[in-house]
Coordinates of C-alpha atoms in Angstrom, one line a residue:
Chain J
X1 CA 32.6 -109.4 113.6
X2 CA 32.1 -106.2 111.7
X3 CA 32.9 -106.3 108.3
X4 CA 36.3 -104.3 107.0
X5 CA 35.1 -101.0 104.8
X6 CA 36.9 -99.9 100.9
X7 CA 36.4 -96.3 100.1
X8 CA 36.2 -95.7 96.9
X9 CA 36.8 -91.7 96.5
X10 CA 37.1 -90.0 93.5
X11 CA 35.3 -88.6 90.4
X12 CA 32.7 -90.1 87.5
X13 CA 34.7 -93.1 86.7
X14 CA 34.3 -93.9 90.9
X15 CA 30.7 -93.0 90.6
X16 CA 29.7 -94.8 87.7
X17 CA 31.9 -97.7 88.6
X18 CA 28.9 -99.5 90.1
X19 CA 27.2 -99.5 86.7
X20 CA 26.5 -102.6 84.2
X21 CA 30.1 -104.1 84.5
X22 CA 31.4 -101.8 87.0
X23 CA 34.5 -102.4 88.8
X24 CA 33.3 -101.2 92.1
X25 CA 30.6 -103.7 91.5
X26 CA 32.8 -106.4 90.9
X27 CA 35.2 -105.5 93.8
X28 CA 31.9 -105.8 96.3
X29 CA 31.4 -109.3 94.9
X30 CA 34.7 -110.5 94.9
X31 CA 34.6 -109.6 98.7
X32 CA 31.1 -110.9 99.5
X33 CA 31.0 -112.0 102.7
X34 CA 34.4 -109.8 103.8
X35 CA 34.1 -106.3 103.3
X36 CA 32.0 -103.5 102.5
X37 CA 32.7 -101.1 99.6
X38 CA 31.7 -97.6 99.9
X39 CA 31.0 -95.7 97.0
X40 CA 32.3 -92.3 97.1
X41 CA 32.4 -91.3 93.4
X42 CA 31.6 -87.3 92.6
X43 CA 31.3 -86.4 89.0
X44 CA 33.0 -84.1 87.5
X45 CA 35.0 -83.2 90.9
X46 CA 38.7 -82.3 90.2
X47 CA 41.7 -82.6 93.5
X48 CA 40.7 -79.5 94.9
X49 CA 36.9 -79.7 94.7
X50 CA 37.7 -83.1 96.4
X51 CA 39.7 -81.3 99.3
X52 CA 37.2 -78.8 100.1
X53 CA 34.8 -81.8 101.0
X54 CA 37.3 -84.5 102.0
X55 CA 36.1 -84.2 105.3
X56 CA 32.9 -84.6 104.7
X57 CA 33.1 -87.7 102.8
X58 CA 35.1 -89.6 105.3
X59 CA 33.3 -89.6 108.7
X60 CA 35.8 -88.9 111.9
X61 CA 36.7 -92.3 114.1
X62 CA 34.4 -90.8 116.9
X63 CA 31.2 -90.3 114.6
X64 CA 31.0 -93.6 112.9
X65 CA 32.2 -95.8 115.9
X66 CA 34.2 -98.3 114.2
X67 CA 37.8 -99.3 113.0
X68 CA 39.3 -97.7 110.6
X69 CA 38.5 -98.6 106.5
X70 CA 40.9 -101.2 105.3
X71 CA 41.4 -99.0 102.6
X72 CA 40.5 -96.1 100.3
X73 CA 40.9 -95.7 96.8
X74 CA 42.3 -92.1 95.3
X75 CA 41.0 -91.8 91.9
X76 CA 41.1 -88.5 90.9
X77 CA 43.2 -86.2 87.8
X78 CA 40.7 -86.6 84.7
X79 CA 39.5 -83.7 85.5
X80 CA 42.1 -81.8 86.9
X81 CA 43.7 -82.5 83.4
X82 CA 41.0 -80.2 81.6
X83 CA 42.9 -78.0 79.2
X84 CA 42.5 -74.4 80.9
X85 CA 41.6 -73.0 78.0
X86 CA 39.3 -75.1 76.4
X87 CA 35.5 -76.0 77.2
X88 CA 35.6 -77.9 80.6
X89 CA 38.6 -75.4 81.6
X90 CA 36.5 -74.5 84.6
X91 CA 37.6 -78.6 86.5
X92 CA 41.5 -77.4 85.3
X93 CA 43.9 -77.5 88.4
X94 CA 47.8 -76.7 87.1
X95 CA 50.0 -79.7 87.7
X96 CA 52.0 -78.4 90.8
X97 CA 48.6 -78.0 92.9
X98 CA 47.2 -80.9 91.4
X99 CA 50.0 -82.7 93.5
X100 CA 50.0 -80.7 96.4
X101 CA 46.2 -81.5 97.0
X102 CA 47.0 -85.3 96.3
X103 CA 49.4 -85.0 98.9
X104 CA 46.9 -82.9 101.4
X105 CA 44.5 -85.6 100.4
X106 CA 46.9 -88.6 101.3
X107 CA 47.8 -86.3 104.3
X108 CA 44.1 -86.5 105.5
X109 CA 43.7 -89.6 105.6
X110 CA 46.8 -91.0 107.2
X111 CA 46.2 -88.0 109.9
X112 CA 42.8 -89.9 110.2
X113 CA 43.3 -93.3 109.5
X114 CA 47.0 -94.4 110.2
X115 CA 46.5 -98.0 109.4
X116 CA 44.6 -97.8 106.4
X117 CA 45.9 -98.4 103.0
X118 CA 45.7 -95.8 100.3
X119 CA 46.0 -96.7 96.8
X120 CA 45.8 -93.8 93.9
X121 CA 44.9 -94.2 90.3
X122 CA 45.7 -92.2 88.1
X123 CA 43.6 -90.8 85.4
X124 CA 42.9 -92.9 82.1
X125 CA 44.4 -92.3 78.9
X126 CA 42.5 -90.3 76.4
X127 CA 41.0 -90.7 73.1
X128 CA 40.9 -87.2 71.5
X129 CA 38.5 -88.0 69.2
X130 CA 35.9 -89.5 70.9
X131 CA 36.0 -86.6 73.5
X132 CA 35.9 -84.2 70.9
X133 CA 32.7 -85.7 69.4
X134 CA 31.3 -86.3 73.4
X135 CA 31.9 -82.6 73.7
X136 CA 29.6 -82.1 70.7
X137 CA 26.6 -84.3 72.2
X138 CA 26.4 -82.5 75.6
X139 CA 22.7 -81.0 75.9
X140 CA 23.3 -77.0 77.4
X141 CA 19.6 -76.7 77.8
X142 CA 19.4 -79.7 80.7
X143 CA 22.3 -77.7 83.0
X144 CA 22.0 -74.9 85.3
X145 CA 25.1 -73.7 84.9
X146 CA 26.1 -74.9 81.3
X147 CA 29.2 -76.1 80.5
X148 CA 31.2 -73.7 78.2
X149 CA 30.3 -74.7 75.0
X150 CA 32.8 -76.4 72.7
X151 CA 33.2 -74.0 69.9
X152 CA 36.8 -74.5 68.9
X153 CA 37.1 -77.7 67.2
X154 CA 39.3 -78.8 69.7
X155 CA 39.2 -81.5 72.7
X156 CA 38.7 -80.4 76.3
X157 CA 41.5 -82.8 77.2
X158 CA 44.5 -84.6 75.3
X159 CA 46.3 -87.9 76.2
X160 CA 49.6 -86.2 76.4
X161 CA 48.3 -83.8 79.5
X162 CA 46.8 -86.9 80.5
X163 CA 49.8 -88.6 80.9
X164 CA 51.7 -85.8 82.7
X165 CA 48.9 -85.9 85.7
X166 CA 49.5 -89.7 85.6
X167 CA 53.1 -89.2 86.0
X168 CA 52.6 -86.7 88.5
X169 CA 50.2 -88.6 90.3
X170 CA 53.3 -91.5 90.5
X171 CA 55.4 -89.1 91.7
X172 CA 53.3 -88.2 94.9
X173 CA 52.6 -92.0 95.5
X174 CA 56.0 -92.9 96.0
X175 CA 57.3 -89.6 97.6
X176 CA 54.2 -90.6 100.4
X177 CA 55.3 -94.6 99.9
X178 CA 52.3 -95.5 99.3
X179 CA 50.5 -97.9 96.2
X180 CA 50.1 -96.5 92.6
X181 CA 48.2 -98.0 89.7
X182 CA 49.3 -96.7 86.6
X183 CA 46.0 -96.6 84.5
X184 CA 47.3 -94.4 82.0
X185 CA 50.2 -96.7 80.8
X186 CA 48.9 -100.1 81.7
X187 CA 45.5 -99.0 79.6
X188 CA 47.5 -98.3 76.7
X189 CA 48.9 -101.6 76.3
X190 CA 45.8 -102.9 75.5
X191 CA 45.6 -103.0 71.9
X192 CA 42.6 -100.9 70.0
X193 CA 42.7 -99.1 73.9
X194 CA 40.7 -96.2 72.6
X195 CA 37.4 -97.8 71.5
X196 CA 38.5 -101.2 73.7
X197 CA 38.7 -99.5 77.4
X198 CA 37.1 -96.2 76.9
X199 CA 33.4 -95.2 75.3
X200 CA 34.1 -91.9 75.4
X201 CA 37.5 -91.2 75.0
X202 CA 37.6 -90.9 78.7
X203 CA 34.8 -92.8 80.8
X204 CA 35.3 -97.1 80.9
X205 CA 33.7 -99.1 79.0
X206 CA 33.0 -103.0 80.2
X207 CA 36.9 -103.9 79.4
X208 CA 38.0 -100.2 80.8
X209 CA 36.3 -101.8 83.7
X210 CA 37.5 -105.1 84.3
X211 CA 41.2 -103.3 83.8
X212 CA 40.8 -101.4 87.0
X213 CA 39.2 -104.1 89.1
X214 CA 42.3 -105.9 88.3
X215 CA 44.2 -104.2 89.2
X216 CA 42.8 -102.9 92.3
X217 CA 42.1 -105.9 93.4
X218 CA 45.9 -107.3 92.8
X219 CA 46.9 -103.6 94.8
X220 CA 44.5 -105.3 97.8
X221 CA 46.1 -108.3 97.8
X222 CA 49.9 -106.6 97.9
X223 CA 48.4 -105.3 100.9
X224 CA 47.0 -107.8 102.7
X225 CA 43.5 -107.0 101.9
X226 CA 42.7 -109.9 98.8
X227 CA 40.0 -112.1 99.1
X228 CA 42.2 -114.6 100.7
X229 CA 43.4 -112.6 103.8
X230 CA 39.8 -111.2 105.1
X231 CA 37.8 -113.7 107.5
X232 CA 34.3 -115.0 106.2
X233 CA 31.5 -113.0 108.0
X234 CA 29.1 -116.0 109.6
X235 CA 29.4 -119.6 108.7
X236 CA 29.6 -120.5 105.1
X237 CA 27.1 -123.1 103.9
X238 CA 30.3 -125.2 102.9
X239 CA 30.9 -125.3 106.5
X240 CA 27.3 -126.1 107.9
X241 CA 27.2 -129.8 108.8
X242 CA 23.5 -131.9 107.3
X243 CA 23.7 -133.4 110.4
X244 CA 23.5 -131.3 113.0
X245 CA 23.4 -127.6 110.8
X246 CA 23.2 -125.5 114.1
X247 CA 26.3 -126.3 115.7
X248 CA 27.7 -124.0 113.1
X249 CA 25.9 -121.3 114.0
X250 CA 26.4 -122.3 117.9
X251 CA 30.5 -122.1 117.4
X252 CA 31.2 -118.7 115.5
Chain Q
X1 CA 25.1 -85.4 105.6
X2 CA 25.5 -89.1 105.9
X3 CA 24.2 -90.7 103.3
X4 CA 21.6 -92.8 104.6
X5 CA 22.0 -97.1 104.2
X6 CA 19.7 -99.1 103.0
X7 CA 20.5 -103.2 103.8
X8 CA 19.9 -106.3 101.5
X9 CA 19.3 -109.2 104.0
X10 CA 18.8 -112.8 102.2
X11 CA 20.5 -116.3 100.5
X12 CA 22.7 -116.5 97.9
X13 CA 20.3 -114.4 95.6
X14 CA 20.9 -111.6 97.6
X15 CA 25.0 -112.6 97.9
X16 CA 25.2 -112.8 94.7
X17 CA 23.5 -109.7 94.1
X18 CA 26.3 -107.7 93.2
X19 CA 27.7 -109.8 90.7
X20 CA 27.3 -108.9 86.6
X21 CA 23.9 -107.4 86.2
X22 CA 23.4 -108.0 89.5
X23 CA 20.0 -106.3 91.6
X24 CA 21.9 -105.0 94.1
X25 CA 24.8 -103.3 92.4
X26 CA 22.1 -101.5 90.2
X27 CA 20.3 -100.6 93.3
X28 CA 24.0 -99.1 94.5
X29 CA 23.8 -97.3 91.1
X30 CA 20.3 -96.1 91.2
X31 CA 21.1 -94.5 94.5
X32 CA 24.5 -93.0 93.9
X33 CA 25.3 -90.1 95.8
X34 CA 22.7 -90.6 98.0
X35 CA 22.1 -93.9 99.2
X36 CA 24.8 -96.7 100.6
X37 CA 24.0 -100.4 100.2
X38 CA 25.0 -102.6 102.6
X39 CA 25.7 -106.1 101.0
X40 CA 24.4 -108.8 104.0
X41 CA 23.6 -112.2 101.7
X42 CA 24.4 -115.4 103.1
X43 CA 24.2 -118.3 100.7
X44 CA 22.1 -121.4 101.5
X45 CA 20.5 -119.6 105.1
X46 CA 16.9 -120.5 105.3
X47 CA 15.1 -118.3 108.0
X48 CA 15.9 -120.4 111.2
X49 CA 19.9 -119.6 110.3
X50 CA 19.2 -116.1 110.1
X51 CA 17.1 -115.4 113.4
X52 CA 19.8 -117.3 114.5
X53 CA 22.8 -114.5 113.4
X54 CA 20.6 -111.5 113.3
X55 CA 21.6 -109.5 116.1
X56 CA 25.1 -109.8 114.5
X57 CA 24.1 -109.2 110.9
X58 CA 22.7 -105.6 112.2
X59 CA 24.9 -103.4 114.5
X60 CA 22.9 -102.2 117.6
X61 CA 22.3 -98.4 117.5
X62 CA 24.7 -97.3 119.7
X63 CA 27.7 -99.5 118.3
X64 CA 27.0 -97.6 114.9
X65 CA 26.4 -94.2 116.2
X66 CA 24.4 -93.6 113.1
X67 CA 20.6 -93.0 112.3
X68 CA 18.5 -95.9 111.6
X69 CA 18.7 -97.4 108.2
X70 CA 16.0 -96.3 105.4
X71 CA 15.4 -99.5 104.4
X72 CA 16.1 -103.2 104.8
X73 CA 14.9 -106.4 102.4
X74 CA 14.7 -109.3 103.6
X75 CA 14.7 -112.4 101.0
X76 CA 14.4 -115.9 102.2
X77 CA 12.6 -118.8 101.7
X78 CA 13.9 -120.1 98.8
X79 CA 16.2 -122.6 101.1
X80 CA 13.2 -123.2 103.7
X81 CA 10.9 -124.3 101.0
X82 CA 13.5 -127.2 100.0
X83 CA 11.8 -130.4 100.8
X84 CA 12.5 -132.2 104.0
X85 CA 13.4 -136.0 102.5
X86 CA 15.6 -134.9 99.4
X87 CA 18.8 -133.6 99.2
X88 CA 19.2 -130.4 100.5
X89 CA 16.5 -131.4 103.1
X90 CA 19.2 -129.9 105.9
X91 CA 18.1 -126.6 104.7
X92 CA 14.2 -126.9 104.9
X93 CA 12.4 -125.6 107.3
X94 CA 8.4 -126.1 107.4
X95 CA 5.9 -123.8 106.6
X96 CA 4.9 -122.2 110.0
X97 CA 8.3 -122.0 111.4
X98 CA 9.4 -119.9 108.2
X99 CA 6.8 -117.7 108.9
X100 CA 7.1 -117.4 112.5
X101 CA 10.8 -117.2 111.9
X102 CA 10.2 -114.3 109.3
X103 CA 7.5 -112.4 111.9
X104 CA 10.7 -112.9 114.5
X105 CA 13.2 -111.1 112.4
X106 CA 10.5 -108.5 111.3
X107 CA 9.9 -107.9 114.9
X108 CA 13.4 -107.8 115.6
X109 CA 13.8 -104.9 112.7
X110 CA 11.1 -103.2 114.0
X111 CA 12.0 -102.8 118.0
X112 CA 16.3 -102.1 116.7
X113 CA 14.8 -99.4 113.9
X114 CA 11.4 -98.3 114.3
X115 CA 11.7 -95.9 111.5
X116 CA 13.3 -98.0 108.8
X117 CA 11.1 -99.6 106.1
X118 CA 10.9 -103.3 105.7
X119 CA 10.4 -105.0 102.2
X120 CA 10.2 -108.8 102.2
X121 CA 10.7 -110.5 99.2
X122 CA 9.1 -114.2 98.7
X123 CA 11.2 -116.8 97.2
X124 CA 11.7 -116.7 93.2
X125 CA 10.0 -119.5 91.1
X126 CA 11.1 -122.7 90.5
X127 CA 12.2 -124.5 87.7
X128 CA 12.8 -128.1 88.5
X129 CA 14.6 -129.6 85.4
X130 CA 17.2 -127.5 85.7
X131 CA 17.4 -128.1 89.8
X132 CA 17.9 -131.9 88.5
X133 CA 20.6 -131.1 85.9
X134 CA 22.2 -128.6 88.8
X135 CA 22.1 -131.1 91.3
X136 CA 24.0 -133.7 89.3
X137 CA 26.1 -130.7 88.5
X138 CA 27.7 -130.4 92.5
X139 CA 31.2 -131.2 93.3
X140 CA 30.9 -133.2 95.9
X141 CA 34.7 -133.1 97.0
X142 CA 35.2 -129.8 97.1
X143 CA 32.9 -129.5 100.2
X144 CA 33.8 -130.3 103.8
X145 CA 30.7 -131.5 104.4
X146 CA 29.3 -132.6 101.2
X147 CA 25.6 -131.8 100.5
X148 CA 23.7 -135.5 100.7
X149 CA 24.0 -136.7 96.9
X150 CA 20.9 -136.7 94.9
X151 CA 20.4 -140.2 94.3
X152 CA 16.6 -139.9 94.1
X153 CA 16.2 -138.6 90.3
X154 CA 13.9 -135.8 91.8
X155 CA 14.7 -132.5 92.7
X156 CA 15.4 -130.8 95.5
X157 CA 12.8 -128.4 95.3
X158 CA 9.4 -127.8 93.5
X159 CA 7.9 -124.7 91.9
X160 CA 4.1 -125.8 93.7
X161 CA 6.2 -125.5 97.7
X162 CA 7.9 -122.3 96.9
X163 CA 4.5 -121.0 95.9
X164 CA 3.5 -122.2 99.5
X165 CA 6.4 -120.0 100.7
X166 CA 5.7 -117.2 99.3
X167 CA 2.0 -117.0 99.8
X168 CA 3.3 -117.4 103.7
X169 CA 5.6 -114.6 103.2
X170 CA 2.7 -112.2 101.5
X171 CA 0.4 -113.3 104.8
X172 CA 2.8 -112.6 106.9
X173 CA 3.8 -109.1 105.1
X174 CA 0.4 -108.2 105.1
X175 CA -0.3 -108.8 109.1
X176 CA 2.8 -106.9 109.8
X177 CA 1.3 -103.9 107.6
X178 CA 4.7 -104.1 105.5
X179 CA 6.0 -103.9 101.9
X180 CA 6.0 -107.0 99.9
X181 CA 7.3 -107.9 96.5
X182 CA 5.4 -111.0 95.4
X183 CA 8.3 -112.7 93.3
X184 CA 7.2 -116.1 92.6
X185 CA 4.3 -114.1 90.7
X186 CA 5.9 -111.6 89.4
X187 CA 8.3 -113.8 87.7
X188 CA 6.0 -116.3 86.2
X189 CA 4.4 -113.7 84.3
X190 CA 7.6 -113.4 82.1
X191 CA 7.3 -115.7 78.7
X192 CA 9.4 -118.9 79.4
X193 CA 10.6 -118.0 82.7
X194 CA 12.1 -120.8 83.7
X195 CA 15.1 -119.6 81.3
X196 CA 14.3 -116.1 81.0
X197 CA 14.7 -115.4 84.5
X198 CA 17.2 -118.2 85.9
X199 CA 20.1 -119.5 85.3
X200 CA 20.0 -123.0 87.0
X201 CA 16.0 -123.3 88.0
X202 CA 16.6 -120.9 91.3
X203 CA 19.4 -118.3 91.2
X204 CA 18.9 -115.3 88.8
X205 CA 19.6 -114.6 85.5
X206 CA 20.3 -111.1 84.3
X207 CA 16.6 -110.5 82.9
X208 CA 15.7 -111.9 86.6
X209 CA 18.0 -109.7 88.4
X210 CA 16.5 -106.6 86.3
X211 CA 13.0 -107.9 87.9
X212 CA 14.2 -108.1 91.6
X213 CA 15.8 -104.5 91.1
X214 CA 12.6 -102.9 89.1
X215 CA 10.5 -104.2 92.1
X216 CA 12.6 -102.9 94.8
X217 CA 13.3 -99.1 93.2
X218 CA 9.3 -99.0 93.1
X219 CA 8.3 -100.4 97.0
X220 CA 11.6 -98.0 97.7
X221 CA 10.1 -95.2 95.8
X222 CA 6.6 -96.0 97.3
X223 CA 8.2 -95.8 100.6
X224 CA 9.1 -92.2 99.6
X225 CA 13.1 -93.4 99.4
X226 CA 13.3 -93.4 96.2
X227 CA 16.1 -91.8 93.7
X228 CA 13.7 -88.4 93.4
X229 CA 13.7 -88.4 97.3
X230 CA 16.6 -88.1 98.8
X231 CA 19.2 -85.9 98.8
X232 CA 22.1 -86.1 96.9
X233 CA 25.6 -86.1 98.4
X234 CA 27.6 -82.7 97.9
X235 CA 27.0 -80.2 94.8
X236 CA 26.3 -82.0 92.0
X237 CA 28.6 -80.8 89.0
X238 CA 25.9 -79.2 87.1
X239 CA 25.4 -76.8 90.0
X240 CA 28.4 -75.7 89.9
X241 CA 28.8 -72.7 88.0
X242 CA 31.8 -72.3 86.1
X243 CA 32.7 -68.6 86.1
X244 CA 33.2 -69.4 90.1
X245 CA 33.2 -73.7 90.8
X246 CA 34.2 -72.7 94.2
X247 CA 31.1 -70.9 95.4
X248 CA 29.2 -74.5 95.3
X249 CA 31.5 -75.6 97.6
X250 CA 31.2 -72.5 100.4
X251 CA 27.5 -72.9 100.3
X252 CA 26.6 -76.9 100.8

């Protein structure tokens, strides 16, 4: 049996998410044994950074041999929220492309993978001030191309934008029927959410974390994909017999 | 570019790997953008389990249409070295079939991916008060087929026959010409290991997980794999220049 594969596409908070608490992390050991996750974070990367290289990222049927992924999570807007005018106005993509490359995006991958499930996430809520004092701590001298630095007193991003992508980003999921997790709300129920979910303003903390693994891994299990619906890969100790312990391994 | 894979082969302390602090999910961070981790622990397999299932625990060539991995670690022992007349004496295997066993699956690595660098591991060290305590700990009805009850006041394993272990596993390393990470060593050198390192005298604690990762990043980087050497996945943000993000992505 080869084991079911879980993209995980999208920006920093996908690429850091296998990090000290990390809910990519967590998602690979919830499904130990049942699927593989494949990390396909790119910091910084806005919707249509990540549709120049979507097809590099996901590997045609013919190359990698296999089934199709079980499924792939879309996790991208943060930056696409970048204020145009302000410091990171560089990852800015206006609201009606930002949808339209969700949609090529989801487009993509049903044209490649018709069976697969695609969940998007929108971006996180923002903390203003914490982003406006991460803006201040950013080290020009270590980048190539330096970031444009913050000179106006004012945050790169604000919750409000925020929120519009995240809306947005609804929008698309359920004109393409297909699963939506509303970070950006369902963070903001969670009392103290600034300094509680986010250690940045913007990037998750340990409880930011264990927020998204929730509810990605609920989103799985809506779609048949939870820990309970994937078959064990090999013989599970629990099921090797002290009598005779290779007749397991005989069987599968 | 495909990114290349790198596989983690063992027992539970590899399965578990990718829980909290876990070696293998900081391996996955390590080696983001540029390095896949491929997740293939099997709790409670001693080596005569695995040479049974590991022509199905690594896809032939052909079937995966892909390069050869650029590393794999393999980590048993720990479930050999349980002594034959105690409790978990189903899962022992003696000393020169577990080495045989491990030259067999070496052999097997080394015909399916000549190229592909081989790091065994020895078994960890063992504290045997707290195998006692965790013995006593087991639900027996929660298993099908319950593991024999320790009636015999002693433990399972001892810290003196994993030590056997892993000297076989170093011998074995060394006349294969092959990396080895000498754990059982490496681990007792900690002040007050027994607690420092594990969690219930065998599996590992998060100071012990931060040992097994340390140890495999440097036999990875010595194996010129390492984060400095390979290539990283698509232009990194900080190459991108911001009076034209697009001209990153027309160039990779």
């Amino acid at each position: 049996m080869m084991r079911q594969k879980i993209f995980l596409f999208g920006d920093s908070i996908t690429e850091e998410s296998f990090s000290d608490g990390g809910w990519g992390a967590s998602l690979a050991d919830l499904l130990r044994r049942k699927a593989d996750m494949v990390l396909r974070g790119y910091s910084g990367y806005n919707t249509r950074w990540a549709l120049k290289v979507v097809e590099r990222v996901f590997p045609a049927a013919e190359e990698d041999g296999r089934d199709s992924p079980a499924a792939v999570t879309v996790f991208f807007g943060a930056n696409d929220a970048c204020l145009p005018e302000r410091c990171s106005g560089f990852q800015h993509v206006p609201l009606d492309e930002y949808k339209q490359n969700l949609r090529s995006i989801i487009s993509f991958l049903k044209n490649r993978w018709p069976q697969t499930a695609i969940i998007l996430i929108t971006p996180p809520p923002i903390d203003e001030e914490a982003r406006l004092r991460s803006n201040e701590d950013i080290d020009l001298d270590i980048l190539r191309y330096p970031y444009i630095e913050n000179t106006t007193g004012l945050p790169e991003r604000t919750n409000e934008v925020a929120g519009r992508y995240a809306k947005a980003c609804i929008a698309v999921a359920e004109e393409c029927h297909i699963s939506v997790i509303d970070l950006w709300s369902k963070m903001q129920q969670i009392p103290n959410w600034q300094t509680e979910c986010l250690w940045d303003g913007l990037h998750l903390s340990r409880v930011g974390n264990k927020v998204v693994f929730e509810e990605v891994a609920k989103k799985l299990k809506e779609e048949g994909i939870g820990a309970e619906d994937l078959a064990v890969d090999l013989p599970l100790i629990e099921d090797v017999d002290p009598k005779d312990p290779l007749k397991a391994f005989d069987e599968f």
